[in-house]
């Protein structure tokens, strides 16, 4: 079956512009996660959705970052007024259960470059 | 705050060797530990998940062990192949999932 998909695969933007990153989880997966992977760093948790609700937003680095999920499916991560330090690979994952301890299935990521 | 460390950061071995990747974590109150593989420019592929009550999991040539009390896990790869070349990531499930920085493995034919 189809895995997690993300779009775009690559995004180059100018400092100060807003960007939207999209994630389509595996059909039927209730949990959805966003992570960021910066050069030389590990994966950094950003936000977790259960259905359309986000019980854990603790990883969002600033109020320029926001995310939403609609219909318990597609999620969008929005970064406003992008900065060069936002350059990273943004990864989305989904899992089938309401617990946070089951296997997470990852998408291929969106590589964001802020000039 | 949970911290996950992976040693070594990079490893190069000849084809056919057995090898061990190490992962350590500072907070033993975890739900499970997961090993992932990441290929260049790709997302993560789950390899093994060990629940906190388990000691090890096996899948093919891979075997992962977990010692919660000492905060350690190892990933054993038997009879390595060039196709095993990738970055291997360890992640512990507290709230949220906390990742190590990975071990970059190169298997030379």
Short mmCIF file of C-alpha atoms in Angstrom, two decimals:
data_model
loop_
_atom_site.label_atom_id
_atom_site.label_comp_id
_atom_site.label_asym_id
_atom_site.label_seq_id
_atom_site.Cartn_x
_atom_site.Cartn_y
_atom_site.Cartn_z
CA UNK A 1 0.00 0.00 0.00
CA UNK A 2 0.98 3.65 -0.23
CA UNK A 3 3.38 4.96 2.36
CA UNK A 4 3.71 8.41 3.85
CA UNK A 5 4.14 11.04 1.18
CA UNK A 6 5.44 14.59 1.50
CA UNK A 7 5.47 17.54 -0.83
CA UNK A 8 7.37 19.30 -2.13
CA UNK A 9 10.49 17.15 -2.01
CA UNK A 10 12.65 20.25 -2.25
CA UNK A 11 11.87 23.87 -1.49
CA UNK A 12 14.16 26.84 -1.94
CA UNK A 13 12.91 30.14 -0.58
CA UNK A 14 14.16 33.57 0.28
CA UNK A 15 14.59 34.73 3.84
CA UNK A 16 11.41 36.30 5.13
CA UNK A 17 9.01 34.37 2.92
CA UNK A 18 6.40 31.93 4.24
CA UNK A 19 6.45 28.25 3.27
CA UNK A 20 3.98 25.38 3.57
CA UNK A 21 5.03 21.77 3.76
CA UNK A 22 2.53 18.99 3.24
CA UNK A 23 2.28 15.47 4.63
CA UNK A 24 -0.08 12.69 3.56
CA UNK A 25 0.02 9.91 6.16
CA UNK A 26 -0.75 6.27 5.59
CA UNK A 27 -4.50 5.84 5.23
CA UNK A 28 -6.13 5.07 8.55
CA UNK A 29 -3.21 6.16 10.70
CA UNK A 30 -4.48 8.29 13.54
CA UNK A 31 -1.17 9.63 14.79
CA UNK A 32 1.03 12.01 12.81
CA UNK A 33 4.39 13.51 13.72
CA UNK A 34 6.64 16.23 12.33
CA UNK A 35 10.41 16.20 12.84
CA UNK A 36 13.29 18.35 11.65
CA UNK A 37 16.74 17.09 10.72
CA UNK A 38 19.39 19.77 10.48
CA UNK A 39 22.87 19.21 9.07
CA UNK A 40 24.97 17.39 11.62
CA UNK A 41 22.10 17.16 14.10
CA UNK A 42 19.79 14.36 15.08
CA UNK A 43 16.11 14.30 14.37
CA UNK A 44 14.30 16.91 16.41
CA UNK A 45 10.65 16.42 17.34
CA UNK A 46 8.37 19.31 16.39
CA UNK A 47 4.71 18.37 16.90
CA UNK A 48 2.42 15.38 17.36
CA UNK A 49 -1.19 15.03 16.16
CA UNK A 50 -3.78 12.55 17.34
CA UNK A 51 -6.61 12.91 14.88
CA UNK A 52 -6.94 16.63 14.24
CA UNK A 53 -5.75 17.63 17.69
CA UNK A 54 -2.17 18.42 18.65
CA UNK A 55 -1.66 17.33 22.25
CA UNK A 56 2.08 17.95 22.04
CA UNK A 57 3.50 21.03 20.34
CA UNK A 58 6.49 21.24 22.61
CA UNK A 59 9.06 20.93 19.84
CA UNK A 60 7.97 23.88 17.72
CA UNK A 61 11.01 26.19 17.92
CA UNK A 62 9.17 29.51 17.71
CA UNK A 63 5.80 31.08 17.05
CA UNK A 64 6.78 31.32 13.37
CA UNK A 65 6.08 27.59 13.18
CA UNK A 66 2.55 26.22 13.10
CA UNK A 67 0.84 23.07 11.90
CA UNK A 68 -2.63 21.81 11.31
CA UNK A 69 -4.29 18.59 10.38
CA UNK A 70 -7.66 18.28 8.71
CA UNK A 71 -10.02 15.33 8.35
CA UNK A 72 -7.68 13.24 10.44
CA UNK A 73 -5.47 12.92 7.39
CA UNK A 74 -3.37 15.54 5.60
CA UNK A 75 -1.19 17.83 7.67
CA UNK A 76 0.46 21.11 6.76
CA UNK A 77 3.48 22.60 8.51
CA UNK A 78 3.76 26.34 7.97
CA UNK A 79 6.85 28.41 8.61
CA UNK A 80 6.35 32.15 8.53
CA UNK A 81 9.07 34.72 7.86
CA UNK A 82 11.64 32.00 7.20
CA UNK A 83 15.17 32.39 8.52
CA UNK A 84 18.37 30.74 7.32
CA UNK A 85 18.48 28.59 10.44
CA UNK A 86 15.18 27.02 9.33
CA UNK A 87 17.07 25.24 6.54
CA UNK A 88 16.73 21.52 7.22
CA UNK A 89 14.98 18.37 6.12
CA UNK A 90 11.46 18.23 7.50
CA UNK A 91 10.21 14.68 8.04
CA UNK A 92 6.69 13.50 8.65
CA UNK A 93 5.73 10.16 10.17
CA UNK A 94 2.51 8.38 10.98
CA UNK A 95 1.51 5.46 13.16
CA UNK A 96 -1.58 3.38 13.44
CA UNK A 97 -2.53 3.58 17.07
CA UNK A 98 -3.39 6.24 19.56
CA UNK A 99 -0.35 5.33 21.63
CA UNK A 100 2.92 7.07 20.98
CA UNK A 101 4.98 3.95 21.24
CA UNK A 102 4.15 2.08 18.08
CA UNK A 103 6.29 1.91 14.97
CA UNK A 104 6.36 5.18 13.09
CA UNK A 105 6.46 5.14 9.30
CA UNK A 106 8.37 8.02 7.78
CA UNK A 107 7.95 9.95 4.57
CA UNK A 108 10.91 10.90 2.36
CA UNK A 109 11.07 14.42 3.76
CA UNK A 110 11.07 17.94 2.37
CA UNK A 111 14.47 19.60 2.04
CA UNK A 112 14.03 23.29 2.82
CA UNK A 113 16.73 25.75 1.88
CA UNK A 114 16.40 29.36 2.98
CA UNK A 115 18.66 31.74 1.09
CA UNK B 1 15.89 15.44 29.66
CA UNK B 2 16.46 12.25 27.68
CA UNK B 3 19.70 12.14 25.72
CA UNK B 4 20.57 9.43 23.20
CA UNK B 5 24.15 8.81 22.12
CA UNK B 6 25.33 6.57 19.31
CA UNK B 7 28.85 5.27 18.98
CA UNK B 8 30.67 5.16 16.66
CA UNK B 9 29.57 8.11 14.53
CA UNK B 10 30.91 6.36 11.44
CA UNK B 11 32.09 2.87 10.66
CA UNK B 12 33.65 1.26 7.60
CA UNK B 13 33.94 -2.52 7.32
CA UNK B 14 34.70 -5.06 4.59
CA UNK B 15 31.85 -7.11 3.23
CA UNK B 16 31.04 -10.22 5.25
CA UNK B 17 32.02 -8.88 8.65
CA UNK B 18 29.73 -9.04 11.65
CA UNK B 19 29.37 -5.67 13.37
CA UNK B 20 27.81 -3.99 16.37
CA UNK B 21 26.34 -0.52 16.63
CA UNK B 22 25.88 1.00 20.06
CA UNK B 23 23.19 3.23 21.51
CA UNK B 24 23.00 4.63 25.03
CA UNK B 25 20.30 6.69 26.73
CA UNK B 26 20.20 8.61 29.98
CA UNK B 27 16.62 8.02 31.19
CA UNK B 28 15.64 4.37 31.57
CA UNK B 29 11.90 5.16 31.84
CA UNK B 30 11.19 4.34 28.21
CA UNK B 31 8.26 2.62 26.50
CA UNK B 32 10.37 1.09 23.76
CA UNK B 33 13.48 1.52 21.69
CA UNK B 34 13.52 1.55 17.92
CA UNK B 35 16.26 1.18 15.33
CA UNK B 36 15.85 2.90 11.98
CA UNK B 37 17.80 2.97 8.76
CA UNK B 38 18.19 6.15 6.69
CA UNK B 39 19.50 6.13 3.15
CA UNK B 40 20.88 9.37 1.65
CA UNK B 41 18.07 11.71 0.63
CA UNK B 42 15.44 9.30 1.90
CA UNK B 43 13.21 9.01 4.92
CA UNK B 44 13.61 6.54 7.75
CA UNK B 45 12.81 2.85 7.56
CA UNK B 46 11.93 1.07 10.78
CA UNK B 47 14.13 -1.98 11.35
CA UNK B 48 13.32 -3.25 14.83
CA UNK B 49 11.22 -2.16 17.79
CA UNK B 50 11.95 -3.54 21.26
CA UNK B 51 9.29 -3.01 23.90
CA UNK B 52 10.55 -2.01 27.35
CA UNK B 53 9.66 -5.45 28.71
CA UNK B 54 11.70 -7.25 26.05
CA UNK B 55 15.41 -8.00 25.91
CA UNK B 56 15.91 -8.43 22.19
CA UNK B 57 14.33 -8.58 18.76
CA UNK B 58 15.54 -10.29 15.61
CA UNK B 59 14.80 -9.74 11.95
CA UNK B 60 16.85 -11.62 9.39
CA UNK B 61 20.50 -10.70 9.81
CA UNK B 62 19.66 -8.03 12.39
CA UNK B 63 19.47 -8.51 16.13
CA UNK B 64 18.81 -5.70 18.59
CA UNK B 65 19.20 -5.99 22.33
CA UNK B 66 17.97 -3.75 25.11
CA UNK B 67 19.30 -3.34 28.65
CA UNK B 68 17.08 -0.73 30.25
CA UNK B 69 18.84 -0.74 33.58
CA UNK B 70 22.15 0.25 32.04
CA UNK B 71 20.58 2.46 29.39
CA UNK B 72 22.06 0.58 26.46
CA UNK B 73 21.05 -1.05 23.22
CA UNK B 74 23.08 -2.73 20.53
CA UNK B 75 22.26 -3.50 16.92
CA UNK B 76 24.10 -6.53 15.61
CA UNK B 77 24.39 -6.97 11.86
CA UNK B 78 25.58 -10.38 10.69
CA UNK B 79 27.46 -11.04 7.46
CA UNK B 80 27.36 -7.40 6.34
CA UNK B 81 26.66 -6.56 2.69
CA UNK B 82 27.28 -3.41 0.62
CA UNK B 83 23.51 -2.88 0.59
CA UNK B 84 23.64 -2.40 4.35
CA UNK B 85 25.49 0.89 3.83
CA UNK B 86 23.32 3.61 5.37
CA UNK B 87 22.94 5.66 8.52
CA UNK B 88 21.46 3.73 11.43
CA UNK B 89 19.45 5.68 13.99
CA UNK B 90 18.43 4.66 17.46
CA UNK B 91 15.35 6.26 19.05
CA UNK B 92 13.84 5.87 22.50
CA UNK B 93 10.16 6.33 23.19
CA UNK B 94 9.56 8.61 26.10
CA UNK B 95 7.32 11.50 25.22
CA UNK B 96 8.27 12.35 22.51
CA UNK B 97 10.50 10.00 20.51
CA UNK B 98 14.14 11.02 21.05
CA UNK B 99 16.74 10.17 18.41
CA UNK B 100 20.47 9.71 18.47
CA UNK B 101 22.58 11.32 15.75
CA UNK B 102 23.18 8.00 14.07
CA UNK B 103 26.03 5.79 12.93
CA UNK B 104 27.03 6.10 9.28
CA UNK B 105 27.92 2.61 8.07
CA UNK B 106 29.88 1.82 4.92
CA UNK B 107 30.29 -1.80 3.86
CA UNK B 108 33.06 -2.17 1.30
CA UNK B 109 32.80 -4.86 -1.36
#
